[in-house]
């Protein structure tokens, strides 16, 4: 629920370290809201300010300015005593280095926070500590000293200790940073289980696969939070590149109903939507307009005109119910990011093919975008030079091709080894379906025509059949087309 009162609400947090060498601004106005039950990863380069930020939330250190509310309590106004008391009852903290007391046994380490806060009667504390050791599968080691068990085991005990007073919120700073990957995976699983049981967790991690498995990842760069929708939209970029994007983007707002980009106009900016919704429409040469997509926060648009140069291929309009906020990226920055990041290039290529497919193959426009994306995600696009033979009559065929760019010519064999051109197809048309519907043999020869390259999205037979199942209008189109083609070949 977007409107629920957040459990954690940090506002405009700044932190200036005063050092002999001068002041150093480690946090430059950080905002973060975390709802109950969320599992949030905090990511970013070393030195970006993650620990500084986390230490503000735990009250281990104080912000220079800004406010922190946790569970409605104004932590920024607490004195040391109030803070210690609040923390002991409401917060579990896990560090990178386990920080168990070396002279106490494992079970005594867990009892210590209970002894200090006295939320549980003295007679119940050992039993509760043993129960928590059971949760982290350390019961048998209960009476050992920390030094007698492994690092991963110490960290499990540290997590059990963080749970001693049953806090709703757990804050962990690189809890797996000092563990081998197998042990780290075990600790991470333990965190996911705690979230399933209702805990809220904020965890700094440098492990991207862990971050991807939380509810959301908040990236800090140079003491600032990088917009979450930007990091989601540009997942292929590394931390340095995202930090650069953060420095270069311009926030923009559009009123409900406003046109952000218009088909046919020249385009220079690349946009990432950060709030609200927009509708993408394409007007076909015959004048009819179709809605090809709806965009939400975390999706981008405007890439087509930038990549292939020239005019906008579609119109993007804010929906009527609410305004849109977005960030705009200038073409030079966009080009540099694309040049530097193969992952972003791949992602753009996939999105562009999908958008071309849906805006050009009218019979597919009714299909849900997410479904279409799933279906086509493994499908390759191929580019052919003019004159190339794409399929040959008589050969076995297992794919159908959707034309994204360029034109092809279709030939039938006539008596006397003569080939006759029977059709010419452009963007939005498809071919190769006859073999899929019939005996598997190509019924005609198809060659790339025209003067430019021909770009195809190639779907295999199961995906093609699934498309026909998903869209009645597409299926009808296919059968009608096949009947017509049958008479010509
Ligand atoms: P991270 O956890 O992301 O690696 P930190 O929050 O530890 O980053 O540090 C952020 C920046 O603040 C770093 O440049 C670090 O050198 C500086 N810094 C951290 N603690 C102090 C301190 N006590 N005094 C001065 N500078 C500090
Ligand atoms: Mg740190």
Short mmCIF file of C-alpha atoms and ligand atoms in Angstrom, two decimals:
data_model
loop_
_atom_site.label_atom_id
_atom_site.label_comp_id
_atom_site.label_asym_id
_atom_site.label_seq_id
_atom_site.Cartn_x
_atom_site.Cartn_y
_atom_site.Cartn_z
CA UNK A 1 0.00 0.00 0.00
CA UNK A 2 1.59 3.21 -1.18
CA UNK A 3 -0.26 5.34 1.36
CA UNK A 4 0.38 3.27 4.47
CA UNK A 5 2.36 5.09 7.16
CA UNK A 6 5.92 3.93 6.57
CA UNK A 7 7.74 2.13 9.38
CA UNK A 8 10.92 4.01 8.54
CA UNK A 9 10.74 7.58 7.29
CA UNK A 10 14.06 9.37 6.81
CA UNK A 11 13.84 12.91 5.52
CA UNK A 12 16.53 15.12 4.04
CA UNK A 13 19.29 13.46 6.08
CA UNK A 14 22.66 15.13 5.85
CA UNK A 15 25.88 14.23 7.57
CA UNK A 16 28.98 16.35 7.62
CA UNK A 17 32.09 14.81 9.16
CA UNK A 18 34.34 17.48 10.69
CA UNK A 19 37.91 16.35 10.18
CA UNK A 20 41.29 18.01 10.66
CA UNK A 21 41.52 18.15 6.87
CA UNK A 22 38.23 20.03 6.68
CA UNK A 23 34.54 19.25 6.49
CA UNK A 24 33.40 16.25 4.48
CA UNK A 25 29.76 15.92 3.44
CA UNK A 26 29.04 12.19 3.52
CA UNK A 27 25.23 12.39 3.13
CA UNK A 28 23.67 15.09 0.97
CA UNK A 29 19.99 14.98 1.85
CA UNK A 30 18.76 11.41 1.81
CA UNK A 31 15.07 10.48 1.77
CA UNK A 32 13.96 6.93 2.37
CA UNK A 33 10.64 5.38 3.26
CA UNK A 34 10.32 1.72 4.15
CA UNK A 35 6.98 0.06 4.81
CA UNK A 36 6.34 -2.69 7.34
CA UNK A 37 7.21 -6.10 5.97
CA UNK A 38 9.56 -4.80 3.30
CA UNK A 39 12.99 -6.26 2.59
CA UNK A 40 15.17 -3.42 1.30
CA UNK A 41 18.73 -3.70 0.05
CA UNK A 42 21.03 -0.70 0.27
CA UNK A 43 23.68 -0.88 -2.44
CA UNK A 44 26.48 1.31 -3.77
CA UNK A 45 30.22 1.60 -4.08
CA UNK A 46 32.52 1.49 -1.11
CA UNK A 47 32.75 4.96 0.41
CA UNK A 48 29.41 6.11 -1.03
CA UNK A 49 27.86 6.63 2.42
CA UNK A 50 25.95 3.41 3.08
CA UNK A 51 27.29 2.80 6.58
CA UNK A 52 26.97 6.47 7.45
CA UNK A 53 23.31 6.31 6.44
CA UNK A 54 22.67 3.04 8.27
CA UNK A 55 24.30 4.45 11.42
CA UNK A 56 21.78 7.32 11.34
CA UNK A 57 18.91 4.83 11.25
CA UNK A 58 20.24 2.78 14.14
CA UNK A 59 21.07 5.88 16.16
CA UNK A 60 24.71 4.78 16.38
CA UNK A 61 25.54 8.19 14.92
CA UNK A 62 23.57 11.42 14.57
CA UNK A 63 22.66 13.30 11.39
CA UNK A 64 23.92 16.88 10.99
CA UNK A 65 20.42 17.78 9.84
CA UNK A 66 17.23 16.03 8.81
CA UNK A 67 14.64 13.87 10.51
CA UNK A 68 14.22 10.15 11.16
CA UNK A 69 10.95 8.64 12.25
CA UNK A 70 10.77 4.94 13.00
CA UNK A 71 7.41 3.56 14.04
CA UNK A 72 6.35 7.20 14.39
CA UNK A 73 9.08 7.97 16.97
CA UNK A 74 11.24 11.04 16.19
CA UNK A 75 14.66 9.45 16.67
CA UNK A 76 16.48 12.68 15.76
CA UNK A 77 15.15 14.31 18.95
CA UNK A 78 16.17 11.49 21.35
CA UNK A 79 19.00 11.84 23.86
CA UNK A 80 21.46 8.97 24.38
CA UNK A 81 19.44 7.30 27.08
CA UNK A 82 16.15 7.44 25.18
CA UNK A 83 17.96 6.19 22.11
CA UNK A 84 19.54 3.20 23.88
CA UNK A 85 16.24 2.25 25.42
CA UNK A 86 14.33 2.60 22.16
CA UNK A 87 16.96 0.67 20.21
CA UNK A 88 17.05 -2.21 22.68
CA UNK A 89 13.34 -2.78 22.33
CA UNK A 90 12.64 -2.03 18.70
CA UNK A 91 15.68 -2.74 16.64
CA UNK A 92 17.92 -5.69 15.84
CA UNK A 93 21.32 -4.79 14.44
CA UNK A 94 23.68 -7.10 12.56
CA UNK A 95 27.18 -6.01 11.55
CA UNK A 96 29.74 -7.33 9.10
CA UNK A 97 32.01 -8.41 11.93
CA UNK A 98 29.83 -10.36 14.24
CA UNK A 99 30.81 -8.52 17.42
CA UNK A 100 29.88 -11.25 19.86
CA UNK A 101 31.37 -10.82 23.31
CA UNK A 102 34.36 -13.21 23.35
CA UNK A 103 34.12 -14.12 27.03
CA UNK A 104 30.45 -15.11 26.97
CA UNK A 105 29.12 -18.38 25.56
CA UNK A 106 26.86 -18.21 22.53
CA UNK A 107 23.68 -18.64 24.55
CA UNK A 108 24.85 -15.98 27.03
CA UNK A 109 25.51 -13.59 24.15
CA UNK A 110 21.87 -13.94 23.14
CA UNK A 111 20.60 -13.55 26.70
CA UNK A 112 22.53 -10.32 27.19
CA UNK A 113 20.10 -7.99 25.32
CA UNK A 114 17.23 -9.63 27.21
CA UNK A 115 19.00 -9.04 30.53
CA UNK A 116 19.54 -5.39 29.63
CA UNK A 117 16.04 -4.61 28.38
CA UNK A 118 14.09 -6.86 30.74
CA UNK A 119 11.18 -7.39 28.36
CA UNK A 120 11.17 -11.08 29.21
CA UNK A 121 11.13 -12.44 32.80
CA UNK A 122 14.55 -13.62 33.96
CA UNK A 123 13.33 -17.22 34.25
CA UNK A 124 12.33 -17.36 30.58
CA UNK A 125 15.45 -15.84 29.03
CA UNK A 126 17.62 -18.93 28.69
CA UNK A 127 14.78 -20.92 27.16
CA UNK A 128 14.07 -18.11 24.71
CA UNK A 129 17.76 -17.84 23.83
CA UNK A 130 17.85 -21.59 23.16
CA UNK A 131 14.76 -21.26 20.98
CA UNK A 132 16.48 -18.49 18.94
CA UNK A 133 19.62 -20.64 18.64
CA UNK A 134 17.33 -23.34 17.26
CA UNK A 135 16.03 -20.94 14.60
CA UNK A 136 19.58 -20.42 13.34
CA UNK A 137 20.45 -24.10 13.80
CA UNK A 138 23.06 -23.54 16.49
CA UNK A 139 21.47 -25.34 19.46
CA UNK A 140 24.27 -27.85 19.79
CA UNK A 141 26.95 -25.17 20.09
CA UNK A 142 25.09 -23.18 22.77
CA UNK A 143 27.72 -23.47 25.45
CA UNK A 144 30.75 -22.80 23.27
CA UNK A 145 32.65 -19.54 23.17
CA UNK A 146 32.46 -17.51 19.91
CA UNK A 147 36.08 -18.32 19.03
CA UNK A 148 35.25 -22.04 18.99
CA UNK A 149 32.84 -21.79 16.03
CA UNK A 150 33.20 -20.65 12.40
CA UNK A 151 32.54 -17.15 11.05
CA UNK A 152 29.28 -18.20 9.44
CA UNK A 153 28.14 -19.76 12.71
CA UNK A 154 29.07 -16.61 14.64
CA UNK A 155 27.01 -14.56 12.21
CA UNK A 156 24.03 -16.85 12.70
CA UNK A 157 24.35 -16.34 16.44
CA UNK A 158 24.64 -12.56 15.89
CA UNK A 159 21.33 -12.73 14.00
CA UNK A 160 19.75 -14.71 16.83
CA UNK A 161 21.06 -12.04 19.21
CA UNK A 162 19.47 -9.32 17.06
CA UNK A 163 16.15 -11.15 17.47
CA UNK A 164 16.48 -11.41 21.26
CA UNK A 165 13.85 -8.81 22.09
CA UNK A 166 11.68 -9.67 19.07
CA UNK A 167 12.19 -6.36 17.23
CA UNK A 168 10.01 -5.59 14.20
CA UNK A 169 12.93 -4.03 12.36
CA UNK A 170 16.33 -5.50 11.57
CA UNK A 171 19.12 -3.38 10.17
CA UNK A 172 22.21 -5.11 8.85
CA UNK A 173 25.39 -3.59 7.46
CA UNK A 174 27.04 -6.04 5.03
CA UNK A 175 26.10 -9.05 7.17
CA UNK A 176 27.57 -11.44 4.62
CA UNK A 177 30.52 -9.27 3.61
CA UNK A 178 32.99 -11.36 5.57
CA UNK A 179 31.66 -14.80 4.68
CA UNK A 180 32.32 -17.22 1.82
CA UNK A 181 29.58 -17.32 -0.79
CA UNK A 182 27.97 -20.54 0.43
CA UNK A 183 27.74 -19.37 4.02
CA UNK A 184 26.52 -15.98 2.77
CA UNK A 185 23.71 -17.67 0.86
CA UNK A 186 22.61 -19.43 4.05
CA UNK A 187 22.52 -16.17 5.99
CA UNK A 188 20.56 -14.51 3.18
CA UNK A 189 18.02 -17.34 3.23
CA UNK A 190 17.63 -16.81 6.96
CA UNK A 191 16.83 -13.12 6.32
CA UNK A 192 14.24 -13.99 3.66
CA UNK A 193 12.57 -16.33 6.13
CA UNK A 194 12.43 -13.58 8.76
CA UNK A 195 10.77 -11.28 6.21
CA UNK A 196 8.23 -14.00 5.40
CA UNK A 197 7.47 -14.14 9.13
CA UNK A 198 6.71 -10.41 9.16
CA UNK A 199 9.99 -8.67 9.99
CA UNK A 200 11.13 -5.55 8.15
CA UNK A 201 14.75 -5.68 7.03
CA UNK A 202 17.12 -3.04 5.71
CA UNK A 203 20.37 -4.63 4.61
CA UNK A 204 23.50 -3.13 3.08
CA UNK A 205 25.00 -5.56 0.60
CA UNK A 206 27.56 -5.50 -2.19
CA UNK A 207 26.14 -8.74 -3.58
CA UNK A 208 24.03 -7.92 -6.62
CA UNK A 209 22.29 -11.28 -6.74
CA UNK A 210 21.20 -10.78 -3.12
CA UNK A 211 20.01 -7.24 -3.89
CA UNK A 212 17.97 -8.55 -6.82
CA UNK A 213 16.17 -10.97 -4.51
CA UNK A 214 14.96 -8.35 -2.03
CA UNK A 215 11.78 -6.32 -2.56
CA UNK A 216 13.75 -3.31 -3.73
CA UNK A 217 17.28 -2.01 -3.91
CA UNK A 218 18.13 1.53 -2.91
CA UNK A 219 21.36 2.73 -4.41
CA UNK A 220 23.53 5.36 -2.76
CA UNK A 221 26.08 7.27 -4.84
CA UNK A 222 28.21 10.10 -3.43
CA UNK A 223 25.94 10.50 -0.42
CA UNK A 224 22.73 10.66 -2.45
CA UNK A 225 20.01 8.14 -3.22
CA UNK A 226 19.84 7.35 -6.92
CA UNK A 227 16.20 7.39 -7.99
CA UNK A 228 14.94 3.82 -7.54
CA UNK A 229 13.05 3.82 -10.80
CA UNK A 230 16.19 4.91 -12.62
CA UNK A 231 18.21 2.03 -11.17
CA UNK A 232 15.41 -0.39 -12.07
CA UNK A 233 15.08 0.94 -15.62
CA UNK A 234 18.84 0.82 -16.24
CA UNK A 235 19.63 -2.45 -14.50
CA UNK A 236 22.46 -3.20 -16.92
CA UNK A 237 24.57 -0.26 -15.75
CA UNK A 238 27.27 -0.56 -13.12
CA UNK A 239 27.46 1.60 -9.98
CA UNK A 240 29.75 4.20 -11.56
CA UNK A 241 27.48 4.59 -14.56
CA UNK A 242 24.37 4.91 -12.40
CA UNK A 243 26.14 7.55 -10.31
CA UNK A 244 26.88 9.44 -13.52
CA UNK A 245 23.24 9.18 -14.61
CA UNK A 246 22.21 10.55 -11.22
CA UNK A 247 24.46 13.58 -11.76
CA UNK A 248 23.21 14.21 -15.28
CA UNK A 249 19.45 13.65 -15.26
CA UNK A 250 16.97 16.51 -15.33
CA UNK A 251 13.71 15.95 -13.45
CA UNK A 252 10.64 16.88 -15.51
CA UNK A 253 6.90 16.96 -14.81
CA UNK A 254 4.02 16.66 -17.27
CA UNK A 255 0.36 17.43 -16.53
CA UNK A 256 -2.28 14.75 -17.00
CA UNK A 257 -3.21 14.44 -20.66
CA UNK A 258 -0.01 16.15 -21.86
CA UNK A 259 1.91 14.80 -24.86
CA UNK A 260 5.53 14.07 -23.89
CA UNK A 261 6.79 12.96 -27.29
CA UNK A 262 4.91 13.09 -30.56
CA UNK A 263 5.18 10.62 -33.43
CA UNK A 264 6.94 12.17 -36.41
CA UNK A 265 8.70 14.93 -34.50
CA UNK A 266 12.47 14.89 -34.12
CA UNK A 267 13.59 13.44 -30.78
CA UNK A 268 16.60 14.16 -28.63
CA UNK A 269 15.82 13.24 -25.01
CA UNK A 270 15.61 9.82 -23.41
CA UNK A 271 13.09 9.54 -20.56
CA UNK A 272 12.67 7.32 -17.54
CA UNK A 273 9.26 7.46 -15.92
CA UNK A 274 9.43 7.89 -12.14
CA UNK A 275 5.77 8.41 -11.22
CA UNK A 276 2.37 8.25 -12.91
CA UNK A 277 1.40 6.48 -16.13
CA UNK A 278 1.64 7.17 -19.84
CA UNK A 279 0.06 5.66 -22.91
CA UNK A 280 1.98 4.89 -26.10
CA UNK A 281 0.08 5.18 -29.37
CA UNK A 282 1.08 4.67 -32.98
CA UNK A 283 -0.76 6.17 -35.92
CA UNK A 284 -0.58 3.97 -39.02
CA UNK A 285 -0.32 5.36 -42.55
CA UNK A 286 -4.02 4.66 -43.13
CA UNK A 287 -4.77 7.05 -40.27
CA UNK A 288 -5.97 4.73 -37.55
CA UNK A 289 -4.35 5.02 -34.15
CA UNK A 290 -3.67 2.08 -31.84
CA UNK A 291 -2.57 2.01 -28.24
CA UNK A 292 0.50 -0.19 -28.18
CA UNK A 293 1.68 0.11 -24.61
CA UNK A 294 1.15 1.61 -21.19
CA UNK A 295 4.19 2.78 -19.26
CA UNK A 296 4.68 2.85 -15.50
CA UNK A 297 7.42 4.02 -13.14
CA UNK A 298 10.70 2.27 -13.89
CA UNK A 299 10.10 2.04 -17.66
CA UNK A 300 11.81 4.17 -20.27
CA UNK A 301 10.90 5.61 -23.63
CA UNK A 302 12.37 7.79 -26.34
CA UNK A 303 15.20 5.37 -27.12
CA UNK A 304 14.10 4.52 -30.66
CA UNK A 305 14.62 7.95 -32.20
CA UNK A 306 17.96 8.24 -30.40
CA UNK A 307 19.29 4.89 -31.52
CA UNK A 308 18.18 4.90 -35.13
CA UNK A 309 18.33 8.69 -35.50
CA UNK A 310 15.40 10.68 -36.78
CA UNK A 311 11.80 11.03 -35.80
CA UNK A 312 9.78 9.71 -32.88
CA UNK A 313 8.12 6.41 -33.81
CA UNK A 314 5.21 6.76 -31.41
CA UNK A 315 3.34 9.28 -29.31
CA UNK A 316 3.62 9.11 -25.53
CA UNK A 317 0.84 10.83 -23.64
CA UNK A 318 0.22 11.17 -19.90
CA UNK A 319 -2.95 9.33 -18.84
CA UNK A 320 -5.85 11.49 -17.71
CA UNK A 321 -5.92 10.62 -14.03
CA UNK A 322 -2.58 11.93 -12.74
CA UNK A 323 0.52 13.85 -13.79
CA UNK A 324 3.77 12.15 -14.69
CA UNK A 325 7.21 12.77 -13.28
CA UNK A 326 10.18 11.56 -15.23
CA UNK A 327 13.88 12.19 -15.61
CA UNK A 328 15.34 13.21 -18.93
CA UNK A 329 18.78 12.20 -20.17
CA UNK A 330 20.55 14.20 -22.87
CA UNK A 331 21.59 12.46 -26.10
CA UNK A 332 25.34 12.72 -25.48
CA UNK A 333 25.07 11.02 -22.08
CA UNK A 334 22.70 8.44 -23.52
CA UNK A 335 25.11 7.63 -26.37
CA UNK A 336 28.01 7.29 -23.97
CA UNK A 337 26.06 4.94 -21.67
CA UNK A 338 25.00 2.78 -24.59
CA UNK A 339 28.56 2.68 -25.90
CA UNK A 340 29.95 1.72 -22.51
CA UNK A 341 27.40 -0.90 -21.49
CA UNK A 342 26.82 -4.08 -23.49
CA UNK A 343 24.10 -5.04 -20.99
CA UNK A 344 22.19 -1.81 -21.63
CA UNK A 345 22.65 -2.32 -25.37
CA UNK A 346 21.14 -5.80 -25.19
CA UNK A 347 18.28 -4.58 -23.08
CA UNK A 348 17.51 -1.71 -25.47
CA UNK A 349 17.69 -4.04 -28.45
CA UNK A 350 15.17 -6.40 -26.86
CA UNK A 351 12.80 -3.61 -25.90
CA UNK A 352 13.03 -2.01 -29.32
CA UNK A 353 12.24 -5.27 -31.12
CA UNK A 354 9.27 -5.82 -28.87
CA UNK A 355 8.02 -2.28 -29.38
CA UNK A 356 8.47 -2.54 -33.13
CA UNK A 357 6.62 -5.83 -33.14
CA UNK A 358 3.69 -4.53 -31.17
CA UNK A 359 3.41 -1.20 -32.94
CA UNK A 360 3.72 -2.69 -36.42
CA UNK A 361 1.92 -6.01 -36.27
CA UNK A 362 -1.57 -4.65 -35.82
CA UNK A 363 -3.02 -8.10 -35.06
CA UNK A 364 -0.74 -8.28 -32.00
CA UNK A 365 -1.63 -4.90 -30.53
CA UNK A 366 -4.35 -6.36 -28.33
CA UNK A 367 -2.02 -8.76 -26.53
CA UNK A 368 -0.89 -7.88 -23.05
CA UNK A 369 2.61 -6.42 -23.22
CA UNK A 370 3.99 -8.50 -20.35
CA UNK A 371 2.70 -11.71 -21.97
CA UNK A 372 4.17 -10.75 -25.30
CA UNK A 373 7.45 -9.93 -23.63
CA UNK A 374 7.57 -13.36 -21.98
CA UNK A 375 6.77 -15.08 -25.23
CA UNK A 376 9.33 -13.23 -27.32
CA UNK A 377 12.09 -12.92 -24.73
CA UNK A 378 14.02 -15.88 -26.12
CA UNK A 379 13.27 -15.09 -29.77
CA UNK A 380 16.25 -13.92 -31.83
CA UNK A 381 16.20 -11.01 -34.23
CA UNK A 382 18.14 -11.45 -37.45
CA UNK A 383 19.21 -8.91 -40.01
CA UNK A 384 19.53 -9.76 -43.71
CA UNK A 385 21.15 -7.81 -46.53
CA UNK A 386 19.17 -7.07 -49.72
CA UNK A 387 19.18 -10.16 -51.95
CA UNK A 388 19.77 -12.67 -49.12
CA UNK A 389 17.55 -15.74 -49.25
CA UNK A 390 15.73 -16.02 -45.92
CA UNK A 391 13.75 -19.21 -46.51
CA UNK A 392 13.81 -21.59 -49.48
CA UNK A 393 10.86 -23.49 -50.92
CA UNK A 394 10.91 -27.22 -50.08
CA UNK A 395 13.20 -26.93 -47.07
CA UNK A 396 12.06 -27.81 -43.60
CA UNK A 397 11.11 -24.74 -41.57
CA UNK A 398 10.59 -24.31 -37.84
CA UNK A 399 10.21 -20.56 -37.45
CA UNK A 400 7.98 -17.72 -38.61
CA UNK A 401 9.48 -14.28 -39.22
CA UNK A 402 7.91 -10.95 -38.28
CA UNK A 403 9.27 -8.06 -40.31
CA UNK A 404 10.46 -5.25 -38.03
CA UNK A 405 12.31 -3.25 -40.68
CA UNK A 406 12.75 -3.45 -44.45
CA UNK A 407 10.92 -5.44 -47.13
CA UNK A 408 10.96 -8.98 -48.49
CA UNK A 409 9.80 -10.57 -51.73
CA UNK A 410 8.03 -13.92 -51.93
CA UNK A 411 8.60 -16.26 -54.90
CA UNK A 412 6.76 -19.36 -56.09
CA UNK A 413 8.25 -21.98 -58.41
CA UNK A 414 6.62 -22.17 -61.81
CA UNK A 415 7.08 -24.85 -64.49
CA UNK A 416 10.41 -24.59 -66.31
CA UNK A 417 12.41 -23.65 -63.20
CA UNK A 418 11.10 -20.15 -63.44
CA UNK A 419 10.46 -18.23 -60.22
CA UNK A 420 7.55 -15.85 -60.08
CA UNK A 421 7.26 -13.06 -57.56
CA UNK A 422 3.91 -13.44 -55.81
CA UNK A 423 4.10 -10.98 -52.94
CA UNK A 424 6.05 -8.15 -51.34
CA UNK A 425 5.85 -7.66 -47.58
CA UNK A 426 6.92 -4.77 -45.34
CA UNK A 427 7.14 -3.96 -41.63
CA UNK A 428 4.37 -5.48 -39.56
CA UNK A 429 3.85 -8.43 -41.95
CA UNK A 430 4.96 -11.98 -41.28
CA UNK A 431 5.82 -15.10 -43.25
CA UNK A 432 6.92 -18.67 -42.70
CA UNK A 433 3.69 -19.65 -40.94
CA UNK A 434 2.64 -22.03 -43.74
CA UNK A 435 5.29 -24.61 -42.81
CA UNK A 436 4.31 -24.33 -39.14
CA UNK A 437 0.62 -24.88 -39.91
CA UNK A 438 1.22 -27.56 -42.57
CA UNK A 439 3.71 -30.36 -43.13
CA UNK A 440 6.80 -28.44 -42.07
CA UNK A 441 8.04 -27.67 -45.59
CA UNK A 442 8.43 -24.16 -46.91
CA UNK A 443 5.86 -23.44 -49.63
CA UNK A 444 7.67 -20.45 -51.10
CA UNK A 445 11.06 -18.77 -51.24
CA UNK A 446 11.51 -15.45 -49.44
CA UNK A 447 14.33 -13.00 -50.11
CA UNK A 448 15.32 -9.70 -48.60
CA UNK A 449 14.31 -6.96 -51.04
CA UNK A 450 14.74 -3.22 -51.35
CA UNK A 451 17.95 -1.37 -50.65
CA UNK A 452 18.21 -1.48 -46.85
CA UNK A 453 18.66 -4.30 -44.35
CA UNK A 454 15.73 -6.48 -43.36
CA UNK A 455 15.28 -7.04 -39.63
CA UNK A 456 13.20 -10.00 -38.50
CA UNK A 457 12.00 -11.31 -35.19
CA UNK A 458 11.92 -15.08 -35.50
CA UNK A 459 9.44 -17.07 -33.44
CA UNK A 460 9.55 -20.84 -33.15
CA UNK A 461 6.48 -23.01 -33.68
CA UNK A 462 5.40 -23.31 -30.01
CA UNK A 463 5.66 -19.54 -29.47
CA UNK A 464 3.80 -18.86 -32.71
CA UNK A 465 0.98 -21.22 -31.72
CA UNK A 466 0.83 -19.65 -28.26
CA UNK A 467 0.40 -16.24 -29.90
CA UNK A 468 -2.52 -17.62 -31.90
CA UNK A 469 -4.07 -18.94 -28.69
CA UNK A 470 -3.59 -15.62 -26.91
CA UNK A 471 -5.15 -13.46 -29.58
CA UNK A 472 -8.28 -14.43 -31.50
CA UNK A 473 -7.72 -11.60 -33.95
CA UNK A 474 -4.16 -12.75 -34.62
CA UNK A 475 -5.31 -16.34 -35.15
CA UNK A 476 -8.02 -15.18 -37.57
CA UNK A 477 -5.44 -13.08 -39.41
CA UNK A 478 -3.10 -16.07 -39.72
CA UNK A 479 -5.75 -18.45 -41.08
CA UNK A 480 -7.05 -15.92 -43.56
CA UNK A 481 -3.53 -15.13 -44.72
CA UNK A 482 -2.67 -18.84 -45.07
CA UNK A 483 -5.81 -19.49 -47.13
CA UNK A 484 -4.93 -16.64 -49.49
CA UNK A 485 -1.31 -17.67 -49.82
CA UNK A 486 -2.32 -21.28 -50.48
CA UNK A 487 -4.02 -20.23 -53.69
CA UNK A 488 -0.94 -18.42 -54.96
CA UNK A 489 1.97 -20.80 -54.35
P1 LIG B 1 30.27 2.94 2.73
O1 LIG B 1 29.65 2.26 3.89
O2 LIG B 1 29.32 3.16 1.60
O3 LIG B 1 31.50 2.26 2.25
P2 LIG B 1 30.82 5.10 4.60
O4 LIG B 1 29.48 5.56 5.01
O5 LIG B 1 31.58 4.23 5.52
O6 LIG B 1 30.71 4.43 3.14
O7 LIG B 1 31.73 6.36 4.26
C1 LIG B 1 31.28 7.42 3.43
C2 LIG B 1 32.36 8.48 3.34
O8 LIG B 1 32.46 9.15 4.60
C3 LIG B 1 33.72 7.94 3.03
O9 LIG B 1 34.37 8.84 2.17
C4 LIG B 1 34.41 7.89 4.38
O10 LIG B 1 35.79 8.06 4.23
C5 LIG B 1 33.77 9.06 5.09
N1 LIG B 1 33.71 8.83 6.54
C6 LIG B 1 33.09 7.80 7.16
N2 LIG B 1 33.19 7.89 8.49
C7 LIG B 1 33.91 9.02 8.74
C8 LIG B 1 34.36 9.67 9.92
N3 LIG B 1 34.07 9.20 11.13
N4 LIG B 1 35.09 10.82 9.77
C9 LIG B 1 35.35 11.31 8.56
N5 LIG B 1 34.96 10.75 7.41
C10 LIG B 1 34.23 9.61 7.48
MG1 LIG B 2 30.18 0.46 4.92
#
